[in-house]
Coordinates of C-alpha atoms in Angstrom, one line a residue:
M141 CA 29.6 157.7 210.9
S142 CA 25.7 157.3 210.7
E143 CA 23.3 156.7 213.4
L144 CA 19.7 156.7 213.6
R145 CA 17.7 158.6 216.2
W146 CA 13.9 157.8 217.0
H147 CA 11.4 160.7 215.8
P148 CA 8.5 159.8 218.8
L149 CA 5.9 162.2 217.3
L150 CA 6.1 160.5 213.7
E151 CA 7.2 156.9 215.3
E152 CA 9.9 156.9 212.3
W153 CA 13.6 156.8 212.3
V154 CA 15.7 160.0 211.7
A155 CA 19.5 159.2 209.9
V156 CA 22.0 161.5 211.2
A157 CA 25.0 161.4 208.9
A158 CA 27.1 164.8 209.8
H159 CA 30.3 163.5 207.9
R160 CA 28.1 164.3 204.6
Q161 CA 28.6 168.1 205.0
V162 CA 32.3 167.9 203.2
R163 CA 31.0 165.8 200.1
P164 CA 32.5 167.3 197.2
I165 CA 30.7 169.3 194.9
A166 CA 31.2 169.4 191.0
L167 CA 28.6 171.1 188.8
G168 CA 29.6 171.3 185.7
G169 CA 27.8 171.8 182.3
K170 CA 28.0 169.8 179.1
A171 CA 31.2 169.1 178.8
D172 CA 32.5 165.7 178.6
T173 CA 35.1 165.4 181.6
T174 CA 35.5 168.3 184.2
P175 CA 38.6 168.1 186.0
S176 CA 37.0 168.8 189.3
C177 CA 34.5 165.9 189.2
P178 CA 35.5 162.7 191.2
F179 CA 33.0 160.5 188.5
C180 CA 35.0 161.4 185.3
P181 CA 37.4 159.2 183.9
G182 CA 40.9 159.8 185.6
G183 CA 39.0 161.0 188.8
A184 CA 38.7 159.4 192.5
E185 CA 35.7 157.5 191.3
G186 CA 35.9 157.8 187.4
L187 CA 35.1 155.1 184.8
N188 CA 38.3 154.3 182.9
G189 CA 38.2 153.0 179.3
P190 CA 35.1 151.7 177.7
T191 CA 33.3 150.8 180.7
E192 CA 29.5 151.8 180.7
F193 CA 28.8 151.3 184.3
V194 CA 30.4 151.0 187.7
A195 CA 28.6 150.5 191.1
F196 CA 30.7 151.4 194.4
D197 CA 30.1 152.1 197.8
N198 CA 29.5 155.6 198.6
K199 CA 32.4 157.7 200.4
F200 CA 29.9 159.8 202.6
P201 CA 27.2 157.1 203.1
S202 CA 23.9 158.2 204.7
F203 CA 24.1 154.4 206.2
G204 CA 26.4 152.0 207.2
G205 CA 30.5 153.4 207.6
S206 CA 32.8 153.5 210.1
G207 CA 33.1 155.0 213.1
G208 CA 30.4 155.1 217.0
L209 CA 27.7 156.7 217.7
S210 CA 28.0 160.3 218.6
A211 CA 28.6 161.8 222.1
A212 CA 24.6 163.0 222.3
P213 CA 23.2 160.7 225.3
A214 CA 20.2 158.3 224.6
D215 CA 17.7 158.9 227.3
G216 CA 15.0 156.1 227.7
E217 CA 11.8 155.7 225.2
L218 CA 11.7 159.4 223.9
Y219 CA 15.4 159.5 222.9
R220 CA 16.3 156.5 221.0
R221 CA 19.1 155.9 218.9
K222 CA 21.3 153.0 216.9
R223 CA 24.1 152.4 214.7
G224 CA 22.8 153.4 211.2
K225 CA 23.5 149.9 209.6
G226 CA 22.9 149.5 205.5
V227 CA 24.7 150.1 202.4
C228 CA 24.6 153.2 199.7
E229 CA 26.5 152.8 196.9
V230 CA 26.6 155.2 193.8
V231 CA 25.8 153.7 190.4
L232 CA 27.5 155.9 187.5
Y233 CA 25.8 155.8 184.5
S234 CA 28.0 157.0 181.8
P235 CA 32.2 158.2 181.3
K236 CA 30.6 161.5 179.8
H237 CA 30.1 164.2 182.5
G238 CA 27.3 165.8 180.3
S239 CA 25.2 162.9 179.6
T240 CA 22.0 162.3 180.7
L241 CA 20.1 159.0 181.0
A242 CA 17.6 160.9 178.5
E243 CA 20.3 161.3 175.7
E244 CA 21.5 157.4 176.2
S245 CA 20.1 154.7 173.7
R246 CA 17.2 152.0 174.8
E247 CA 20.4 149.5 174.6
H248 CA 22.1 151.5 177.3
L249 CA 19.2 151.7 179.4
F250 CA 18.7 148.2 179.3
K251 CA 21.6 147.1 180.6
L252 CA 21.3 149.9 183.5
I253 CA 18.4 148.2 184.5
E254 CA 20.3 144.9 184.3
V255 CA 22.8 146.6 186.6
W256 CA 20.1 148.0 189.1
T257 CA 18.7 144.1 189.0
D258 CA 22.1 143.0 190.4
R259 CA 22.2 145.5 193.0
Y260 CA 18.9 144.8 194.2
R261 CA 19.5 140.9 194.3
V262 CA 22.7 141.1 196.0
L263 CA 22.2 143.9 198.7
G264 CA 18.7 142.3 199.3
A265 CA 20.3 139.0 200.2
R266 CA 21.9 140.5 203.3
R267 CA 20.5 139.4 206.1
D268 CA 20.6 143.1 207.8
V269 CA 18.8 144.7 204.6
K270 CA 15.2 145.3 205.0
Y271 CA 14.5 147.5 201.8
V272 CA 16.7 148.1 198.5
Y273 CA 15.9 151.7 197.1
I274 CA 17.2 152.6 193.5
F275 CA 16.6 156.0 192.8
E276 CA 18.3 159.2 190.9
N277 CA 18.3 162.8 191.8
K278 CA 19.1 165.3 189.0
G279 CA 19.6 168.9 188.6
A280 CA 20.8 171.2 191.0
V281 CA 17.5 172.5 192.1
I282 CA 17.2 169.1 193.3
G283 CA 20.2 169.5 195.5
V284 CA 22.7 167.7 193.2
T285 CA 26.0 168.4 193.9
L286 CA 28.0 165.9 191.7
T287 CA 26.1 166.6 187.9
H288 CA 28.2 163.4 186.6
P289 CA 25.1 160.9 185.3
H290 CA 24.6 158.7 188.4
G291 CA 22.1 157.0 190.3
Q292 CA 22.0 155.4 194.0
V293 CA 21.2 152.7 195.8
Y294 CA 19.9 152.7 199.7
A295 CA 19.8 149.1 201.4
F296 CA 17.7 150.3 204.5
P297 CA 18.1 148.3 207.6
F298 CA 14.4 149.2 208.2
I299 CA 11.5 149.5 205.8
P300 CA 11.2 153.4 204.9
P301 CA 8.2 155.1 206.5
R302 CA 6.7 156.2 203.0
V303 CA 6.9 152.9 201.3
E304 CA 5.9 150.9 204.4
R305 CA 2.3 153.3 204.6
E306 CA 2.2 152.1 200.6
L307 CA 2.6 148.6 201.7
K308 CA -0.2 148.9 204.0
A309 CA -2.3 150.4 201.9
E310 CA -1.7 147.3 199.0
A311 CA -2.3 145.0 201.7
R312 CA -5.8 146.6 203.1
Y313 CA -6.9 147.1 199.3
Q314 CA -6.0 143.3 198.5
R315 CA -8.0 141.9 201.7
R316 CA -11.1 144.2 200.6
H317 CA -11.4 143.4 197.3
H318 CA -9.1 140.2 196.4
R319 CA -7.6 142.2 194.1
C320 CA -4.3 144.2 193.6
M321 CA -4.7 148.2 193.9
L322 CA -2.5 148.8 190.9
C323 CA -3.6 146.3 189.0
D324 CA -7.0 147.9 189.2
M325 CA -5.6 151.3 188.8
M326 CA -3.9 150.1 185.7
K327 CA -7.7 149.1 184.3
T328 CA -8.7 152.5 185.4
E329 CA -6.1 154.6 183.2
T330 CA -5.9 152.3 180.0
R331 CA -9.7 152.5 180.2
Q332 CA -10.6 156.3 180.6
G333 CA -7.1 157.2 178.6
L334 CA -7.5 160.7 180.2
R335 CA -3.8 160.6 182.2
I336 CA -1.9 158.3 180.0
V337 CA 1.4 159.5 178.9
A338 CA 2.9 156.4 177.2
A339 CA 2.3 152.7 176.9
N340 CA 3.7 149.7 175.5
R341 CA 3.0 145.9 175.8
A342 CA 4.4 145.5 179.1
F343 CA 4.2 149.2 181.0
A344 CA 1.9 152.1 181.3
A345 CA 3.1 155.6 182.2
W346 CA 0.5 158.2 183.2
I347 CA 0.1 161.3 185.8
P348 CA -2.1 159.3 188.9
F349 CA -5.1 161.2 189.7
F350 CA -3.9 162.0 193.0
A351 CA -0.5 164.0 191.6
R352 CA 1.2 166.2 194.2
Y353 CA 3.6 167.8 191.6
P354 CA 2.3 168.9 188.0
Y355 CA 4.2 166.4 186.1
E356 CA 4.7 163.7 188.5
V357 CA 4.8 160.4 186.3
H358 CA 4.5 156.8 187.2
I359 CA 5.4 154.2 185.1
V360 CA 3.7 150.8 186.4
S361 CA 3.9 147.0 184.8
R362 CA 1.3 145.7 183.1
R363 CA 1.8 142.3 184.9
H364 CA 1.8 141.5 188.7
L365 CA 5.0 141.9 189.7
G366 CA 7.1 142.7 193.0
H367 CA 10.5 143.7 191.6
L368 CA 13.4 143.7 189.1
G369 CA 14.2 140.5 189.4
E370 CA 10.8 138.9 188.3
M371 CA 11.1 140.2 185.0
T372 CA 11.9 138.3 182.0
A373 CA 14.1 140.1 179.5
G374 CA 11.4 141.2 177.3
E375 CA 9.7 143.2 180.2
R376 CA 13.3 144.8 180.9
W377 CA 13.5 145.6 177.3
A378 CA 9.7 147.1 177.4
L379 CA 10.9 149.2 180.7
A380 CA 13.8 150.6 178.7
G381 CA 12.0 151.9 176.3
I382 CA 9.1 153.5 178.1
L383 CA 12.2 155.4 180.2
K384 CA 13.7 156.6 177.3
T385 CA 10.3 157.9 175.8
I386 CA 9.3 159.6 179.4
L387 CA 13.0 160.8 180.0
A388 CA 12.9 162.6 176.3
K389 CA 9.5 163.8 176.8
Y390 CA 10.5 165.7 180.1
D391 CA 13.4 166.7 178.4
H392 CA 11.7 168.1 175.4
L393 CA 9.0 169.7 177.1
F394 CA 10.4 172.9 177.6
G395 CA 13.7 172.8 176.0
F396 CA 15.9 172.1 178.5
S397 CA 16.9 168.9 180.6
M398 CA 14.5 168.5 183.5
P399 CA 15.9 168.1 186.9
Y400 CA 13.7 165.4 188.5
I401 CA 13.7 162.5 191.7
M402 CA 13.1 159.2 190.0
L403 CA 12.8 156.5 192.6
M404 CA 11.7 152.5 192.3
H405 CA 8.9 151.0 194.4
Q406 CA 10.1 147.3 194.8
T407 CA 8.9 144.3 197.1
P408 CA 11.3 144.8 200.4
T409 CA 13.8 142.2 201.2
D410 CA 12.5 141.7 205.0
G411 CA 11.5 137.9 204.5
R412 CA 8.0 138.7 204.3
R413 CA 6.3 137.8 200.7
H414 CA 4.3 141.2 200.1
R415 CA 2.2 139.4 197.6
S416 CA 0.0 143.0 197.4
H417 CA 3.2 145.2 196.1
H418 CA 3.1 146.0 192.7
F419 CA 6.4 147.3 190.9
H420 CA 6.4 150.7 190.2
I421 CA 9.0 153.8 189.1
E422 CA 7.5 157.4 190.3
F423 CA 9.1 160.7 188.8
Y424 CA 8.7 164.0 191.1
P425 CA 9.8 166.7 188.5
P426 CA 10.0 170.1 190.4
H427 CA 8.9 172.7 188.0
R428 CA 5.4 173.4 187.4
S429 CA 6.2 175.3 184.6
R430 CA 9.1 176.4 182.5
D431 CA 9.9 179.2 184.8
K432 CA 8.4 178.1 188.4
I433 CA 9.5 175.5 190.9
K434 CA 7.0 173.7 192.8
F435 CA 8.6 174.4 196.5
L436 CA 7.3 172.2 199.5
A437 CA 6.5 174.7 202.0
G438 CA 4.4 175.3 205.2
C439 CA 1.7 173.0 204.0
E440 CA 3.7 170.1 202.1
S441 CA 6.7 170.2 204.6
G442 CA 5.0 171.3 207.9
A443 CA 1.5 169.6 207.8
G444 CA 1.8 166.8 205.0
T445 CA -0.6 168.0 202.7
F446 CA 0.2 168.8 199.0
I447 CA -1.3 171.6 197.0
N448 CA -1.2 170.8 193.2
D449 CA -1.6 174.2 191.3
T450 CA -2.3 172.4 187.9
I451 CA -5.5 170.0 186.5
V452 CA -3.7 166.6 186.7
E453 CA -5.6 165.9 183.4
E454 CA -4.0 169.1 181.0
K455 CA -0.8 168.2 182.3
A456 CA -0.6 164.8 180.9
A457 CA -2.4 166.0 177.8
E458 CA 0.5 168.5 177.2
L459 CA 3.2 165.6 178.1
R460 CA 1.3 163.1 176.0
R461 CA 1.9 165.7 173.2
T462 CA 5.1 166.1 173.4
P463 CA 7.5 164.7 171.1
P464 CA 10.1 162.3 173.1
R465 CA 13.1 164.3 171.5
V466 CA 16.0 165.0 173.6
S467 CA 17.2 168.9 174.0
R468 CA 21.2 169.4 173.2

Protein backbone atom coordinates (compact mmCIF):
# COMPACT_ATOMS: atom_id res chain seq x y z
CA MET A 1 0.00 0.00 0.00
CA SER A 2 1.20 3.48 -0.86
CA GLU A 3 -0.69 6.69 -0.24
CA LEU A 4 0.00 10.40 -0.58
CA ARG A 5 -0.76 12.77 2.29
CA TRP A 6 -0.92 16.52 1.71
CA HIS A 7 1.46 18.72 3.76
CA PRO A 8 -0.52 21.99 4.01
CA LEU A 9 2.38 23.99 5.55
CA LEU A 10 4.71 23.22 2.64
CA GLU A 11 2.00 22.58 0.03
CA GLU A 12 3.54 19.33 -1.14
CA TRP A 13 2.76 15.62 -1.06
CA VAL A 14 4.35 13.18 1.40
CA ALA A 15 4.41 9.49 0.42
CA VAL A 16 3.39 6.96 3.07
CA ALA A 17 4.68 3.43 2.36
CA ALA A 18 4.82 1.51 5.64
CA HIS A 19 5.37 -1.83 3.88
CA ARG A 20 8.95 -0.72 3.11
CA GLN A 21 9.87 -1.34 6.76
CA VAL A 22 10.34 -5.05 6.03
CA ARG A 23 12.52 -4.75 2.91
CA PRO A 24 15.63 -7.01 2.95
CA ILE A 25 19.12 -5.98 4.05
CA ALA A 26 22.30 -7.33 2.46
CA LEU A 27 25.42 -5.28 3.15
CA GLY A 28 28.09 -7.60 1.74
CA GLY A 29 31.59 -6.38 0.91
CA LYS A 30 33.71 -6.94 -2.19
CA ALA A 31 32.76 -10.57 -2.81
CA ASP A 32 31.40 -11.29 -6.28
CA THR A 33 28.26 -12.84 -4.75
CA THR A 34 26.60 -12.79 -1.33
CA PRO A 35 24.12 -15.54 -0.41
CA SER A 36 21.76 -13.16 1.42
CA CYS A 37 21.55 -10.72 -1.51
CA PRO A 38 18.37 -11.04 -3.62
CA PHE A 39 20.11 -9.25 -6.52
CA CYS A 40 22.99 -11.74 -6.87
CA PRO A 41 22.80 -14.56 -9.43
CA GLY A 42 20.47 -17.19 -8.03
CA GLY A 43 18.77 -14.68 -5.72
CA ALA A 44 15.10 -13.74 -5.87
CA GLU A 45 15.74 -10.90 -8.36
CA GLY A 46 19.25 -11.73 -9.50
CA LEU A 47 20.80 -11.60 -12.94
CA ASN A 48 21.33 -14.98 -14.54
CA GLY A 49 23.99 -15.92 -17.07
CA PRO A 50 25.83 -13.20 -18.99
CA THR A 51 23.04 -10.60 -18.77
CA GLU A 52 24.51 -7.19 -17.88
CA PHE A 53 21.41 -5.26 -16.83
CA VAL A 54 17.85 -5.88 -15.79
CA ALA A 55 15.04 -3.54 -14.79
CA PHE A 56 12.11 -4.80 -12.73
CA ASP A 57 9.38 -3.53 -10.42
CA ASN A 58 10.52 -2.79 -6.88
CA LYS A 59 8.84 -5.24 -4.49
CA PHE A 60 8.78 -2.51 -1.83
CA PRO A 61 7.69 0.53 -3.87
CA SER A 62 7.27 4.04 -2.52
CA PHE A 63 4.59 4.60 -5.16
CA GLY A 64 2.11 2.18 -6.67
CA GLY A 65 1.74 -1.35 -5.41
CA SER A 66 -1.42 -3.11 -4.30
CA GLY A 67 -3.76 -2.44 -1.41
CA GLY A 68 -6.02 0.39 -0.36
CA LEU A 69 -5.62 3.45 1.80
CA SER A 70 -4.74 3.30 5.49
CA ALA A 71 -7.42 3.43 8.15
CA ALA A 72 -6.53 6.99 9.23
CA PRO A 73 -9.42 9.36 8.38
CA ALA A 74 -8.98 12.28 5.99
CA ASP A 75 -10.60 15.51 7.16
CA GLY A 76 -11.36 18.35 4.75
CA GLU A 77 -8.79 20.68 3.18
CA LEU A 78 -6.02 20.24 5.76
CA TYR A 79 -5.91 16.44 5.91
CA ARG A 80 -6.14 15.35 2.30
CA ARG A 81 -4.87 12.09 0.90
CA LYS A 82 -5.05 9.90 -2.18
CA ARG A 83 -3.65 6.69 -3.62
CA GLY A 84 0.09 6.82 -4.25
CA LYS A 85 -0.05 5.92 -7.93
CA GLY A 86 3.14 5.60 -9.93
CA VAL A 87 5.88 3.07 -10.61
CA CYS A 88 9.12 2.22 -8.79
CA GLU A 89 11.71 0.17 -10.65
CA VAL A 90 15.13 -1.21 -9.77
CA VAL A 91 17.91 -1.30 -12.38
CA LEU A 92 20.67 -3.81 -11.64
CA TYR A 93 24.02 -2.61 -12.97
CA SER A 94 26.00 -5.85 -12.83
CA PRO A 95 25.77 -9.51 -11.72
CA LYS A 96 28.87 -8.87 -9.53
CA HIS A 97 27.93 -8.00 -5.96
CA GLY A 98 31.18 -6.20 -5.20
CA SER A 99 31.27 -4.00 -8.30
CA THR A 100 30.53 -0.28 -8.59
CA LEU A 101 29.81 1.92 -11.59
CA ALA A 102 33.27 3.46 -11.20
CA GLU A 103 34.83 0.06 -11.82
CA GLU A 104 32.82 -0.66 -14.97
CA SER A 105 34.02 0.17 -18.48
CA ARG A 106 32.91 3.14 -20.55
CA GLU A 107 31.16 0.66 -22.86
CA HIS A 108 29.21 -0.70 -19.89
CA LEU A 109 28.15 2.81 -18.86
CA PHE A 110 27.07 3.55 -22.43
CA LYS A 111 24.78 0.51 -22.38
CA LEU A 112 23.40 1.59 -18.99
CA ILE A 113 22.57 5.02 -20.44
CA GLU A 114 20.62 3.24 -23.16
CA VAL A 115 18.70 1.33 -20.45
CA TRP A 116 17.96 4.61 -18.63
CA THR A 117 16.80 6.14 -21.92
CA ASP A 118 14.45 3.23 -22.52
CA ARG A 119 12.93 3.46 -19.03
CA TYR A 120 12.45 7.25 -19.40
CA ARG A 121 10.59 6.76 -22.69
CA VAL A 122 8.47 3.78 -21.62
CA LEU A 123 7.45 5.09 -18.20
CA GLY A 124 7.09 8.67 -19.43
CA ALA A 125 4.58 7.53 -22.04
CA ARG A 126 2.13 6.49 -19.32
CA ARG A 127 -0.75 8.91 -18.80
CA ASP A 128 -0.48 8.70 -15.01
CA VAL A 129 3.25 9.54 -14.94
CA LYS A 130 4.26 13.21 -14.72
CA TYR A 131 7.96 12.84 -13.93
CA VAL A 132 10.54 10.08 -14.44
CA TYR A 133 13.25 10.33 -11.79
CA ILE A 134 16.41 8.25 -12.31
CA PHE A 135 18.75 8.07 -9.33
CA GLU A 136 21.25 5.98 -7.39
CA ASN A 137 21.88 5.79 -3.65
CA LYS A 138 25.35 4.39 -2.97
CA GLY A 139 26.84 3.53 0.40
CA ALA A 140 25.62 2.51 3.85
CA VAL A 141 26.04 6.08 5.12
CA ILE A 142 23.37 7.13 2.60
CA GLY A 143 21.00 4.51 4.05
CA VAL A 144 21.40 1.83 1.39
CA THR A 145 20.14 -1.58 2.55
CA LEU A 146 21.29 -3.61 -0.49
CA THR A 147 24.86 -2.88 -1.58
CA HIS A 148 24.65 -4.86 -4.83
CA PRO A 149 25.25 -2.24 -7.58
CA HIS A 150 21.89 -0.89 -8.62
CA GLY A 151 19.95 2.28 -9.22
CA GLN A 152 16.29 3.16 -9.19
CA VAL A 153 13.67 4.76 -11.40
CA TYR A 154 10.65 6.45 -9.82
CA ALA A 155 7.75 7.35 -12.10
CA PHE A 156 5.97 10.05 -10.12
CA PRO A 157 2.25 10.84 -10.46
CA PHE A 158 3.23 14.49 -9.87
CA ILE A 159 6.28 16.71 -10.41
CA PRO A 160 8.41 16.50 -7.22
CA PRO A 161 8.58 19.80 -5.30
CA ARG A 162 12.30 20.48 -5.68
CA VAL A 163 12.15 19.74 -9.39
CA GLU A 164 9.11 22.01 -9.71
CA ARG A 165 11.01 24.87 -8.03
CA GLU A 166 13.89 24.35 -10.44
CA LEU A 167 11.57 24.33 -13.46
CA LYS A 168 9.93 27.58 -12.34
CA ALA A 169 13.31 29.23 -11.78
CA GLU A 170 14.50 28.16 -15.24
CA ALA A 171 11.30 29.47 -16.82
CA ARG A 172 11.55 32.84 -15.02
CA TYR A 173 15.17 33.25 -16.13
CA GLN A 174 14.17 32.41 -19.72
CA ARG A 175 11.41 35.05 -19.68
CA ARG A 176 13.72 37.73 -18.26
CA HIS A 177 16.78 37.10 -20.43
CA HIS A 178 15.47 35.12 -23.41
CA ARG A 179 18.24 32.62 -22.71
CA CYS A 180 18.61 29.32 -20.90
CA MET A 181 19.93 29.51 -17.33
CA LEU A 182 22.17 26.44 -17.59
CA CYS A 183 23.44 27.47 -21.03
CA ASP A 184 24.60 30.71 -19.41
CA MET A 185 26.14 28.76 -16.52
CA MET A 186 27.99 26.62 -19.05
CA LYS A 187 29.48 29.74 -20.67
CA THR A 188 30.52 31.20 -17.31
CA GLU A 189 32.01 27.99 -15.93
CA THR A 190 33.99 27.15 -19.07
CA ARG A 191 35.23 30.76 -19.35
CA GLN A 192 36.34 31.00 -15.71
CA GLY A 193 37.49 27.39 -15.34
CA LEU A 194 37.73 27.73 -11.55
CA ARG A 195 35.11 25.12 -10.72
CA ILE A 196 35.43 22.79 -13.71
CA VAL A 197 36.33 19.22 -12.70
CA ALA A 198 36.19 17.51 -16.11
CA ALA A 199 34.92 18.23 -19.62
CA ASN A 200 34.58 16.75 -23.07
CA ARG A 201 33.04 17.84 -26.35
CA ALA A 202 29.43 17.26 -25.22
CA PHE A 203 29.44 17.70 -21.42
CA ALA A 204 31.14 19.62 -18.66
CA ALA A 205 31.24 18.76 -14.96
CA TRP A 206 31.78 21.30 -12.22
CA ILE A 207 31.23 21.94 -8.54
CA PRO A 208 28.59 24.67 -8.65
CA PHE A 209 29.22 28.16 -7.27
CA PHE A 210 26.31 27.51 -4.87
CA ALA A 211 27.26 23.92 -3.89
CA ARG A 212 25.56 22.66 -0.76
CA TYR A 213 27.92 19.67 -0.35
CA PRO A 214 31.73 20.09 -0.44
CA TYR A 215 32.23 17.65 -3.34
CA GLU A 216 28.89 18.15 -5.09
CA VAL A 217 29.29 17.84 -8.88
CA HIS A 218 26.87 18.74 -11.67
CA ILE A 219 27.26 17.23 -15.14
CA VAL A 220 25.62 19.48 -17.74
CA SER A 221 25.11 18.96 -21.47
CA ARG A 222 26.75 21.57 -23.71
CA ARG A 223 23.84 21.38 -26.14
CA HIS A 224 20.47 22.56 -24.87
CA LEU A 225 18.41 19.41 -24.51
CA GLY A 226 15.89 18.23 -21.98
CA HIS A 227 16.26 14.49 -21.58
CA LEU A 228 18.19 11.37 -22.54
CA GLY A 229 15.88 10.63 -25.44
CA GLU A 230 17.06 13.80 -27.23
CA MET A 231 20.71 12.78 -27.19
CA THR A 232 22.60 11.47 -30.19
CA ALA A 233 24.60 8.25 -29.88
CA GLY A 234 27.73 10.40 -29.78
CA GLU A 235 26.38 12.43 -26.86
CA ARG A 236 25.47 9.27 -24.96
CA TRP A 237 29.03 8.02 -25.52
CA ALA A 238 30.40 11.34 -24.26
CA LEU A 239 28.11 11.14 -21.22
CA ALA A 240 29.44 7.65 -20.48
CA GLY A 241 32.99 9.04 -20.65
CA ILE A 242 32.45 11.93 -18.26
CA LEU A 243 30.44 9.74 -15.86
CA LYS A 244 33.35 7.29 -15.78
CA THR A 245 35.79 10.13 -15.08
CA ILE A 246 33.77 11.67 -12.22
CA LEU A 247 33.01 8.31 -10.58
CA ALA A 248 36.66 7.26 -10.77
CA LYS A 249 37.84 10.59 -9.34
CA TYR A 250 35.43 10.17 -6.42
CA ASP A 251 36.77 6.69 -5.67
CA HIS A 252 40.41 7.82 -5.87
CA LEU A 253 39.93 11.02 -3.84
CA PHE A 254 40.14 9.44 -0.37
CA GLY A 255 41.21 5.93 -1.33
CA PHE A 256 37.83 4.28 -0.75
CA SER A 257 34.66 3.84 -2.77
CA MET A 258 32.86 7.16 -2.33
CA PRO A 259 29.23 7.08 -1.16
CA TYR A 260 26.91 9.44 -3.02
CA ILE A 261 23.45 10.26 -4.23
CA MET A 262 23.28 10.58 -8.01
CA LEU A 263 20.16 12.08 -9.54
CA MET A 264 19.09 12.98 -13.06
CA HIS A 265 16.99 16.07 -13.88
CA GLN A 266 15.07 15.57 -17.11
CA THR A 267 12.04 17.12 -18.80
CA PRO A 268 8.75 16.21 -17.06
CA THR A 269 6.39 13.91 -18.92
CA ASP A 270 3.24 15.84 -18.02
CA GLY A 271 2.45 16.84 -21.61
CA ARG A 272 3.85 20.39 -21.35
CA ARG A 273 6.89 21.53 -23.34
CA HIS A 274 9.19 22.88 -20.59
CA ARG A 275 11.50 24.41 -23.21
CA SER A 276 13.59 26.23 -20.61
CA HIS A 277 14.66 23.02 -18.86
CA HIS A 278 18.23 21.83 -19.45
CA PHE A 279 19.38 18.24 -18.82
CA HIS A 280 21.86 17.69 -16.01
CA ILE A 281 23.00 15.12 -13.46
CA GLU A 282 23.81 16.02 -9.85
CA PHE A 283 26.03 14.14 -7.38
CA TYR A 284 25.79 14.62 -3.60
CA PRO A 285 28.66 12.85 -1.78
CA PRO A 286 28.15 13.12 2.00
CA HIS A 287 31.87 13.23 2.87
CA ARG A 288 33.39 16.65 3.59
CA SER A 289 36.78 15.05 4.27
CA ARG A 290 38.20 11.54 4.47
CA ASP A 291 36.76 10.95 7.97
CA LYS A 292 34.02 13.58 8.30
CA ILE A 293 30.42 13.49 7.05
CA LYS A 294 28.24 16.42 6.08
CA PHE A 295 25.16 15.72 8.19
CA LEU A 296 21.84 17.41 7.45
CA ALA A 297 21.11 18.76 10.91
CA GLY A 298 18.97 21.57 12.34
CA CYS A 299 19.71 24.30 9.82
CA GLU A 300 19.54 22.10 6.74
CA SER A 301 16.67 19.81 7.75
CA GLY A 302 14.63 22.27 9.79
CA ALA A 303 15.21 25.61 8.08
CA GLY A 304 16.07 24.35 4.60
CA THR A 305 19.29 26.38 4.50
CA PHE A 306 22.48 24.47 3.73
CA ILE A 307 25.83 25.41 5.25
CA ASN A 308 28.92 24.45 3.23
CA ASP A 309 32.02 24.29 5.43
CA THR A 310 34.44 24.50 2.50
CA ILE A 311 35.47 26.85 -0.31
CA VAL A 312 33.94 25.62 -3.55
CA GLU A 313 36.85 26.66 -5.77
CA GLU A 314 39.35 24.87 -3.50
CA LYS A 315 37.34 21.65 -3.56
CA ALA A 316 36.98 21.88 -7.35
CA ALA A 317 40.74 22.24 -7.73
CA GLU A 318 41.31 19.27 -5.41
CA LEU A 319 38.90 17.06 -7.35
CA ARG A 320 40.27 18.30 -10.69
CA ARG A 321 43.80 17.24 -9.64
CA THR A 322 42.61 13.81 -8.50
CA PRO A 323 43.55 11.17 -11.10
CA PRO A 324 40.56 9.29 -12.51
CA ARG A 325 41.65 5.93 -11.14
CA VAL A 326 39.52 3.48 -9.22
CA SER A 327 40.44 2.24 -5.75
CA ARG A 328 40.01 -1.51 -5.40
